[in-house]
Structure formats: structure tokens, C-alpha cells
Coordinates of C-alpha atoms and ligand atoms in Angstrom, one line a residue:
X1 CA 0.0 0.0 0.0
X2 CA 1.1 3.3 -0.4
X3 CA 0.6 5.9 2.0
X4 CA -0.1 9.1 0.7
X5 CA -0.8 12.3 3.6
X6 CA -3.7 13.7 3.0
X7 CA -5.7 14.8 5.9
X8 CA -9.1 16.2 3.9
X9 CA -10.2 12.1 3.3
X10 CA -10.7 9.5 5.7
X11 CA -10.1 7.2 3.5
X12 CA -6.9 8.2 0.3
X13 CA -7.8 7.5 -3.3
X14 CA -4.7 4.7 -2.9
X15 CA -5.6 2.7 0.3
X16 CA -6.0 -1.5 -0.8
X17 CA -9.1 -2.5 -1.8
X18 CA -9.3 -6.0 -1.3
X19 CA -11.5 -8.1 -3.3
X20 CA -12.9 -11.0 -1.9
X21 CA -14.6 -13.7 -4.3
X22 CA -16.6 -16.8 -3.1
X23 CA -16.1 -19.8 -5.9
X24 CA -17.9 -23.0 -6.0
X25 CA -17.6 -25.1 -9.4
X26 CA -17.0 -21.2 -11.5
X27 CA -14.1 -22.4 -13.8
X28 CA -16.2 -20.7 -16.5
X29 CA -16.2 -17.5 -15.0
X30 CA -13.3 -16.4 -12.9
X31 CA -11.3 -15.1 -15.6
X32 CA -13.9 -13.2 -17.1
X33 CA -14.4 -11.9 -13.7
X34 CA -10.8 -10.8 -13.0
X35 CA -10.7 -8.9 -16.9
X36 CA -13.8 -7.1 -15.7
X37 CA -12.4 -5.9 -12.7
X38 CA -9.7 -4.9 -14.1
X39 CA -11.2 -2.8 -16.8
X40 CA -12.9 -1.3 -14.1
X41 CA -10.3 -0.7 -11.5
X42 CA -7.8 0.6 -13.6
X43 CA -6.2 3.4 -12.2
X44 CA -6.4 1.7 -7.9
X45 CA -4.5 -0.6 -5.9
X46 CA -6.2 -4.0 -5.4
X47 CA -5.7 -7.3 -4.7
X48 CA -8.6 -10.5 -5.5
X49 CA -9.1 -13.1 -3.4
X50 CA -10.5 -16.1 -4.8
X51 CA -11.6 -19.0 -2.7
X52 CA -12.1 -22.2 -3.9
X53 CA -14.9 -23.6 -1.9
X54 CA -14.0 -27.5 -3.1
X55 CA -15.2 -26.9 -6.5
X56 CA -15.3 -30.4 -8.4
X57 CA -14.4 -28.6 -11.4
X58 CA -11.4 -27.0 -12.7
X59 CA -11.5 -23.8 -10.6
X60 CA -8.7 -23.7 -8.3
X61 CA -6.6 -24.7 -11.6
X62 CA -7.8 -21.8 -12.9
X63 CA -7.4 -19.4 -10.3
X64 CA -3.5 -20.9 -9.6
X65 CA -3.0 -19.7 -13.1
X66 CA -4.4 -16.2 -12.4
X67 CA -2.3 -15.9 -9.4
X68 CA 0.5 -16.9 -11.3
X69 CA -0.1 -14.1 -13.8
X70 CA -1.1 -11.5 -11.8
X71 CA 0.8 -10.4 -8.8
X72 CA -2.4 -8.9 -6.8
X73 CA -4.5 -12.0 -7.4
X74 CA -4.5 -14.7 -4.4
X75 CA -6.6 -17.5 -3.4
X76 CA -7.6 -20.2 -0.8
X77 CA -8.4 -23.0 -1.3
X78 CA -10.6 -25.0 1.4
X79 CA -9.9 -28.7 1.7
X80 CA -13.9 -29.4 1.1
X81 CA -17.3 -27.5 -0.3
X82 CA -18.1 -25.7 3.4
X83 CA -20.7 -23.1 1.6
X84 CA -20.5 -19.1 1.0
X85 CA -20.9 -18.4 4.6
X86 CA -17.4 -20.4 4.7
X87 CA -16.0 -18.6 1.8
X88 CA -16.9 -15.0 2.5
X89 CA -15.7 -15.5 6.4
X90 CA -12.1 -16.7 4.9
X91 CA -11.9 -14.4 2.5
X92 CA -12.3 -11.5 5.4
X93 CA -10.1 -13.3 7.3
X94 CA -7.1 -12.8 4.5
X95 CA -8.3 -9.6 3.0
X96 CA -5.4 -6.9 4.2
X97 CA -7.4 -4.3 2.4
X98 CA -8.3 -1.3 4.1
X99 CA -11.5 -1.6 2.0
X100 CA -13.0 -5.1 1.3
X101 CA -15.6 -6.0 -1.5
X102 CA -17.4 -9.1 -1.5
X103 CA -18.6 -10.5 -4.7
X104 CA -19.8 -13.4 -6.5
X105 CA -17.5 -15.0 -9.1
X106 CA -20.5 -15.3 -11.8
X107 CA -20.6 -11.6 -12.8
X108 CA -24.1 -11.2 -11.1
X109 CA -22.5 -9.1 -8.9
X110 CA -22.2 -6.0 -11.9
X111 CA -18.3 -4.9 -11.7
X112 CA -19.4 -1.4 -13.2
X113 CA -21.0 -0.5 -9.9
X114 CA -17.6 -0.4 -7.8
X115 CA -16.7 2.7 -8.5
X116 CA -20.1 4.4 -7.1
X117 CA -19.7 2.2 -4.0
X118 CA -16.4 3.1 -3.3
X119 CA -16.6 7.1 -3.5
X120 CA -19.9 6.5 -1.3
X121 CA -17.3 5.5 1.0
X122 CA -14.5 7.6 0.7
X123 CA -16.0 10.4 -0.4
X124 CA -19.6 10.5 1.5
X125 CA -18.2 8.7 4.1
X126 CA -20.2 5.9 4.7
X127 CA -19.0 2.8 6.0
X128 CA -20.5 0.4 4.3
X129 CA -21.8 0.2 0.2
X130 CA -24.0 -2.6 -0.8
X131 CA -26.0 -3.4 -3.8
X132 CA -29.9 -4.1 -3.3
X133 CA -31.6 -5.9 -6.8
X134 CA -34.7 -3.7 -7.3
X135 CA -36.1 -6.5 -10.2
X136 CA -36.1 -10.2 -10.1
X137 CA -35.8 -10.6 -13.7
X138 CA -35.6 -14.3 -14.7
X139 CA -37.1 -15.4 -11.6
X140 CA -40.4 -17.4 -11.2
X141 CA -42.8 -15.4 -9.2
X142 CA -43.8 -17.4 -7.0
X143 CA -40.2 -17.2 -5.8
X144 CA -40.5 -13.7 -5.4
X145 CA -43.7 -13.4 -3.1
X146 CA -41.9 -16.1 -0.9
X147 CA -39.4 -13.9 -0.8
X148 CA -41.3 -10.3 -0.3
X149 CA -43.0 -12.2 2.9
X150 CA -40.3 -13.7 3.8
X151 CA -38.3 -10.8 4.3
X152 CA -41.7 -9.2 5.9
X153 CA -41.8 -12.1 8.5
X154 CA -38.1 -11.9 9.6
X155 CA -37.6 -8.1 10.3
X156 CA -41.2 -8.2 12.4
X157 CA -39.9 -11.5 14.5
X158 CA -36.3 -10.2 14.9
X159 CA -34.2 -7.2 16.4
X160 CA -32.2 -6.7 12.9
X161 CA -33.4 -5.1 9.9
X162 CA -32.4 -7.1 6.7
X163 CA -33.1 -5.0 3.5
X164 CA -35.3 -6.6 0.9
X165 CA -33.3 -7.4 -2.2
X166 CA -30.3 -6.9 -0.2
X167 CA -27.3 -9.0 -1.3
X168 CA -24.1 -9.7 -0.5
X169 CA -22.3 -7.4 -2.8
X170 CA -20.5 -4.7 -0.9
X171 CA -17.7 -2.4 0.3
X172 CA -17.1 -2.0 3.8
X173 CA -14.2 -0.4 5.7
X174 CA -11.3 -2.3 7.6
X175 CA -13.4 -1.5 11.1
X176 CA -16.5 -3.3 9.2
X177 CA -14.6 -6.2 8.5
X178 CA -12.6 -6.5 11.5
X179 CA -16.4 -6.2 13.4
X180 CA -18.2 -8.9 11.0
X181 CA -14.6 -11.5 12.2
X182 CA -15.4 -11.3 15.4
X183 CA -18.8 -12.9 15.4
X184 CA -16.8 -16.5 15.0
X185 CA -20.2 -18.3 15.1
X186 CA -20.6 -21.5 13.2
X187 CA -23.8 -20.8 11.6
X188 CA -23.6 -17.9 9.4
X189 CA -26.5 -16.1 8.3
X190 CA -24.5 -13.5 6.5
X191 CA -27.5 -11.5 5.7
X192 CA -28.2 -11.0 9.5
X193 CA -24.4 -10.6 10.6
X194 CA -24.0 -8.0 8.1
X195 CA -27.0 -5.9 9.7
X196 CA -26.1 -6.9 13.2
X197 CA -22.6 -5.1 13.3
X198 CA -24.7 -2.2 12.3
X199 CA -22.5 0.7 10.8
X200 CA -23.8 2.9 7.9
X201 CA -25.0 1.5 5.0
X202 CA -25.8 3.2 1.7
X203 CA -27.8 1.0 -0.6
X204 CA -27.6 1.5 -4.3
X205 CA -30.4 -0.2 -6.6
X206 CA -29.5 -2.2 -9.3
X207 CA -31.5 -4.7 -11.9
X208 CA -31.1 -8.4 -11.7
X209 CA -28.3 -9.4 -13.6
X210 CA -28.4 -13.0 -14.7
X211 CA -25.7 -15.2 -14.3
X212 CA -22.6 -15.4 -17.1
X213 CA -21.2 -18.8 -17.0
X214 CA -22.1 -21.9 -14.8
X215 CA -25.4 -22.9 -12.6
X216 CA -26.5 -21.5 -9.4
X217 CA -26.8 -23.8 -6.2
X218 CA -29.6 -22.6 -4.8
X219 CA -32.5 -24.9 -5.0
X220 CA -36.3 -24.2 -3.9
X221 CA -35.9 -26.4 -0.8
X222 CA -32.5 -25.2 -0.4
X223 CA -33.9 -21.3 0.6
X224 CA -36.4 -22.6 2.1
X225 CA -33.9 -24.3 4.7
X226 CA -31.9 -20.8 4.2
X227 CA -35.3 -19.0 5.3
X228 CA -35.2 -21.2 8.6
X229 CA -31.6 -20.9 9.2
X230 CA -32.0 -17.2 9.0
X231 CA -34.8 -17.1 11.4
X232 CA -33.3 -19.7 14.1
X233 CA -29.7 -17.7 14.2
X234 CA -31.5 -14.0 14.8
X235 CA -35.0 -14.6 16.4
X236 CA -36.1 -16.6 19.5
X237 CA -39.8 -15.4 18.8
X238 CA -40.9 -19.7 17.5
X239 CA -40.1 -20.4 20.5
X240 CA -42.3 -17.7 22.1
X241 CA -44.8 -18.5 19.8
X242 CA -44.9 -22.1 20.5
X243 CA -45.5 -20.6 24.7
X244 CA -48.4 -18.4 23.2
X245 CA -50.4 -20.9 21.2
X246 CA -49.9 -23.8 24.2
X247 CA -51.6 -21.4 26.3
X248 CA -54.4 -20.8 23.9
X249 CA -55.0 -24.3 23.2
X250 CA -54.9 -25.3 26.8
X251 CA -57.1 -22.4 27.6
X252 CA -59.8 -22.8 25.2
X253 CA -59.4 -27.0 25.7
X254 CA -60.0 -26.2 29.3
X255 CA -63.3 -24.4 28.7
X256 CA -64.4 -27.3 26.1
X257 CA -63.6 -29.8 28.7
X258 CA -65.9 -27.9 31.2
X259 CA -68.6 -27.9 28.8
X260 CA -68.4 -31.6 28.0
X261 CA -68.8 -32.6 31.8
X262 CA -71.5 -30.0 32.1
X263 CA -73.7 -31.8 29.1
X264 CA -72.9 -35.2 30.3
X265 CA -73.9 -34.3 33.6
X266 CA -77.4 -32.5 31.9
X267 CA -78.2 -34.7 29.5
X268 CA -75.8 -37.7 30.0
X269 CA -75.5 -38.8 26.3
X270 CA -71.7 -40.7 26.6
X271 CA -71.0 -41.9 23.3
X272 CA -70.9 -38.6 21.0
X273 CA -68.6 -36.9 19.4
X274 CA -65.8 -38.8 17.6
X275 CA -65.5 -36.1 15.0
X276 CA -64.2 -33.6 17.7
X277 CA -61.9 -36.5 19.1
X278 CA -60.4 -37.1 15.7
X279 CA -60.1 -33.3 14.9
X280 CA -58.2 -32.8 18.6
X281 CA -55.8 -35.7 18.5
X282 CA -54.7 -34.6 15.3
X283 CA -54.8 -30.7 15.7
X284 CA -52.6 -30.9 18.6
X285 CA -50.5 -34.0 17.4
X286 CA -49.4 -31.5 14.8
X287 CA -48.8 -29.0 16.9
X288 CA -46.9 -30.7 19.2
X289 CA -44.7 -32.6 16.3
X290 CA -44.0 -28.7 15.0
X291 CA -43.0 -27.2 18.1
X292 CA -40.9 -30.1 19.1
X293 CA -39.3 -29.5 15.7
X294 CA -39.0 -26.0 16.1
X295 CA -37.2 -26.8 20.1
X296 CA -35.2 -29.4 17.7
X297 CA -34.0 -26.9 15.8
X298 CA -32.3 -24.8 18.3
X299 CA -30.8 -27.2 20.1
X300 CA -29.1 -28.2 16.9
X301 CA -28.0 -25.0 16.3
X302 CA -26.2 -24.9 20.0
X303 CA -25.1 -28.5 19.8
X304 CA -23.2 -27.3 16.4
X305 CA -21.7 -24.0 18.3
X306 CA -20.4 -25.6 21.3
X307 CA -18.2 -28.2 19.1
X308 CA -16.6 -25.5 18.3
X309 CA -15.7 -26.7 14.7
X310 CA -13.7 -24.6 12.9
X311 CA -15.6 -22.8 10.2
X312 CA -13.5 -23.8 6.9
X313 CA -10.3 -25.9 6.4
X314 CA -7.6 -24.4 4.0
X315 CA -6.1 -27.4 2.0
X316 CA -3.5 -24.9 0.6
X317 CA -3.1 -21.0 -1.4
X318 CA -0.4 -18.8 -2.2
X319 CA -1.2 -16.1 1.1
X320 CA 1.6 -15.9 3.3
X321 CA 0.5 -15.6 6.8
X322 CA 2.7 -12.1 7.7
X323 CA -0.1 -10.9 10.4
Ligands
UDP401 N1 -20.6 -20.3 -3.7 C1 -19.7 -20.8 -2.8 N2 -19.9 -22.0 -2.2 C2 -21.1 -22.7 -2.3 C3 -22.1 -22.1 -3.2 C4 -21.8 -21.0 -3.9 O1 -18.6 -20.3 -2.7 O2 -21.3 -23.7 -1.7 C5 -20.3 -19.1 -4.5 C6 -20.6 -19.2 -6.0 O3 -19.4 -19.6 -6.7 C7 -20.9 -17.7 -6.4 C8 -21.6 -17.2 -5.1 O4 -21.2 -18.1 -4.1 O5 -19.7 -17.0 -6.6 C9 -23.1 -17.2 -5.3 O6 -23.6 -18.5 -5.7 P1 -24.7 -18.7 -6.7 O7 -24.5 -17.9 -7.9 O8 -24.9 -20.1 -6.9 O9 -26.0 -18.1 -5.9 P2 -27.1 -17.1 -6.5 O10 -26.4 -16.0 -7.3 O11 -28.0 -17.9 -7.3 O12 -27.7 -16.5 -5.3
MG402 MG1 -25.1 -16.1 -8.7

């Protein structure tokens, strides 16, 4: 880095942005990715991380022979796939930047938009510049109303605020970063860390790119476990819920058993009502089966925190540990 005095910036036009770029089977697209940041980042000191997230494909290959090329590009590679959450918390973990970006390796993640997110941070002085998606383009709809309740849902049940359309594309400063490493949890809901370090965030629209090379992971049962995930890491309120609706059943169960006793001791007619019997055996078999569920969620959660587990495994990459 070089350090140039200039006391009217927080942040000089030639402090290291580092680049941080989750890969998971994207030998198709990394070097398109690099040429585009490139283009775009001409005239600034930067460095790229790439991590290999145990791609099956040819990407660490790939990256190796962009590192060798280019003296600012560096990766890690992890010893298996451990997900994005894995990927962007290693890549944090290496980034000597004084700025990091994080971005997706399959150009979804538009490389024109740097620029505007990093004068919102050294020249507004924000400390954080993330890209929200304002269309889902390309997207079936009904994935898209999941997603608008969704997002609904979680801000009323937890104490964050995550942004809809909100993605993981952004610049932050060296204190963002060095905040967001020390939540070491195991379970990483990136969306939730990112607003739970709090900081100031200026959000810049953009339309739904679709992806250049390669297939996306995420499958429809897939978000739907990421929807839960999200909940059970930010919000106790399931479990609350689960206290409310006992108490409500019990209550008005209570009142119905009162008025049972009261009609067989009127009218004494024992051998009614199988349809109410059915209908409360099942009602709160089901409920019981979800909230034990839901209870069986969090205690997986904690069983998975205290084993402590390390979050990712580096097989190998070309960093040299100097910090
Ligand atoms: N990715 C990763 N590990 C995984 C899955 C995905 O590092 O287990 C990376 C992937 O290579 C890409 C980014 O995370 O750079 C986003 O993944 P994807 O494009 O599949 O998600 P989408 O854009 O559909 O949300
Ligand atoms: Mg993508």
C-alpha cells in the first residue's frame, strides 16, 4: 500500500481495496471476472481473493494460473465445499485491504458499480456500500412473493433489519470487516451478521443481472432451509410462539372440557362426538410434532456452536501468513 498524507479524506484515493470472491464449481467465470475488474479498476491498488470452496471442477486450476499471472491475485483454497458463509468468512479473514468488497465469481454481482460504492465510501463517508436488486428478472414469481413475505416475516420477528433485495455485494471499511470477524459463530447467516454489526450502510439499486457462466446452487428447498436458518440464528420469537399458542390451546381445551362434563352431567349422552376427538388428536398432534421441531431446531444449532468446529479448512493458497 502506499501511503499518501492527506488529511481532507478518511479514507486516500490509494488505500488497498481487497476483493474478496466466493467460488464453488465457476471455472467458466473467474477469468472473465478478474478482466472485468480490471477494466474497471484501472487506475487503484487492489488485490482479488478467490476462494475455492472445493469446486469439483477446474477452478482452483484456474485461479493458480491467475495468481501466477497476476501479482495482486491470491486465493484459498478449502480442503472441502463448506458453503459461501465459509467462503466469505475466509476471505475476510485474509483480505489486508483497508477496504474489502465481497462479490460473486459469476458476474451477477455488476463490476461497473464499484466505482459508485467506493466514493460513497471515501467520499460520502459511509462505512458500508451494498447493492440491493430492485427486479427479479428471470425469476419465477412465486419465488419472489416467498421472498417479499419472507423478508416481511423476519424483520417483524427479529431485532435486525435485513433490507429486501439486499445481497451480499458490498464495500465496507477495515473496522466493518474487523467487526463482522469477530462474530466467529458456526452458523452464518451473512445477511443478519452484516446488519447486526450495524455501521452505515448506503444502498444502491440495481437490476437483476443474470448469471454469465455456470449454474446457481440454490435450490427451492434449499432457501427454504436458508429461510429457517435465517430465522433460528436472529429470532427466539418460534419459540415464544410455541408458549403463546400452548396457552391458547390449553385455555380454550380447558373451557371445552368444562362444557363436555356440564352436558354429560345434563343430558348424559356418553357416546358422542368422535369427530371432535379425531379433529383434537390430530390438531394438537401436529402441533406438538412442530414445536418439538422448532425446540429441535435450536438445540441443533447450540449442539453445532459448542463443538466449536472450525468454520473452513484451507487445503492450501499462495497467502503468506505475515499478520
Ligand atoms: N458459492 C460458494 N460456495 C457454495 C455455493 C456458492 O462459494 O457452496 C459461491 C458461487 O461460486 C458464487 C456465489 O457463491 O460466486 C453465489 O452463488 P450462486 O451464484 O450459486 O448463488 P445465486 O447467485 O444464485 O444466489
Ligand atoms: Mg449467482
Amino acid at each position: 500500500m502506499e501511503i499518501i498524507y492527506n488529511i481532507s479524506n478518511k479514507y486516500d484515493i490509494m488505500d488497498l481495496l481487497s476483493i474478496v470472491v466466493p467460488c464453488y464449481n465457476e471455472e467458466e467465470s473467474v477469468e472473465i471476472f478478474l478482466r472485468e475488474i480490471q477494466k474497471v479498476l484501472k487506475d487503484r491498488s487492489f488485490e482479488v481473493i478467490f476462494i475455492n470452496d472445493g469446486s469439483a471442477d477446474d477452478t482452483l486450476k484456474k485461479i493458480k494460473d491467475l495468481a501466477d499471472e497476476n501479482a495482486n491475485v491470491n486465493y484459498i483454497s478449502f480442503s472441502r465445499n463448506f458453503g459461501k458463509e465459509a467462503a466469505i468468512y475466509a476471505g475476510l479473514n485474509y483480505a489486508k485491504g483497508d477496504m474489502v468488497c465481497l462479490m460473486d465469481a459469476d458476474l451477477q454481482h455488476p463490476p461497473s458499480m464499484l466505482p459508485q460504492m467506493i466514493s460513497a465510501i471515501e467520499e460520502e463517508n459511509y462505512d458500508v456500500a451494498a447493492a440491493r436488486r430492485i427486479t427479479r428478472k428471470g425469476e419465477p414469481k412465486i419465488k419472489s412473493f416467498f421472498s417479499h413475505r419472507y423478508y416481511r416475516f423476519f424483520n417483524r420477528i427479529s431485532k435486525i433489519e435485513i433490507v429486501e433485495g439486499g445481497t451480499d455485494y458490498r464495500v465496507m471499511t477495515r473496522q466493518v470487516v474487523d467487526a463482522i470477524l469477530q462474530l466467529e459463530e458456526y452458523n452464518r447467516f451473512t445477511k443478519g451478521l452484516f446488519q447486526w454489526v450495524g455501521f452505515e450502510t448506503k444502498w444502491i439499486e440495481y437490476e437483476n443481472v443474470e448469471r454469465a457462466a455456470g449454474e446457481t446452487t440454490w435450490s427451492f428447498l434449499g432457501l427454504i432451509a436458508y429461510s429457517i436458518e435465517g430465522i433460528v440464528a436472529f429470532s427466539t420469537m418460534p419459540l415464544t410462539l410455541a408458549i403463546i399458542i400452548g396457552t391458547i390451546v390449553s385455555i380454550v381445551a380447558f373451557g371445552y372440557m368444562i362444557f363436555i362434563i356440564a352436558k354429560y352431567l345434563l343430558y348424559s349422552d356418553p357416546v358422542q362426538g368422535f369427530a371432535t376427538t379425531m379433529c383434537a388428536i390430530l390438531l394438537l398432534g401436529g402441533l406438538q410434532l412442530l414445536f418439538i421441531g422448532t425446540l429441535g431446531k435450536y438445540l441443533e444449532k447450540t449442539y453445532f456452536e459448542t463443538k466449536n468446529r472450525p468454520i473452513f479448512i484451507v487445503k492450501e493458497t499462495n497467502i503468506k501468513d505475515s499478520d
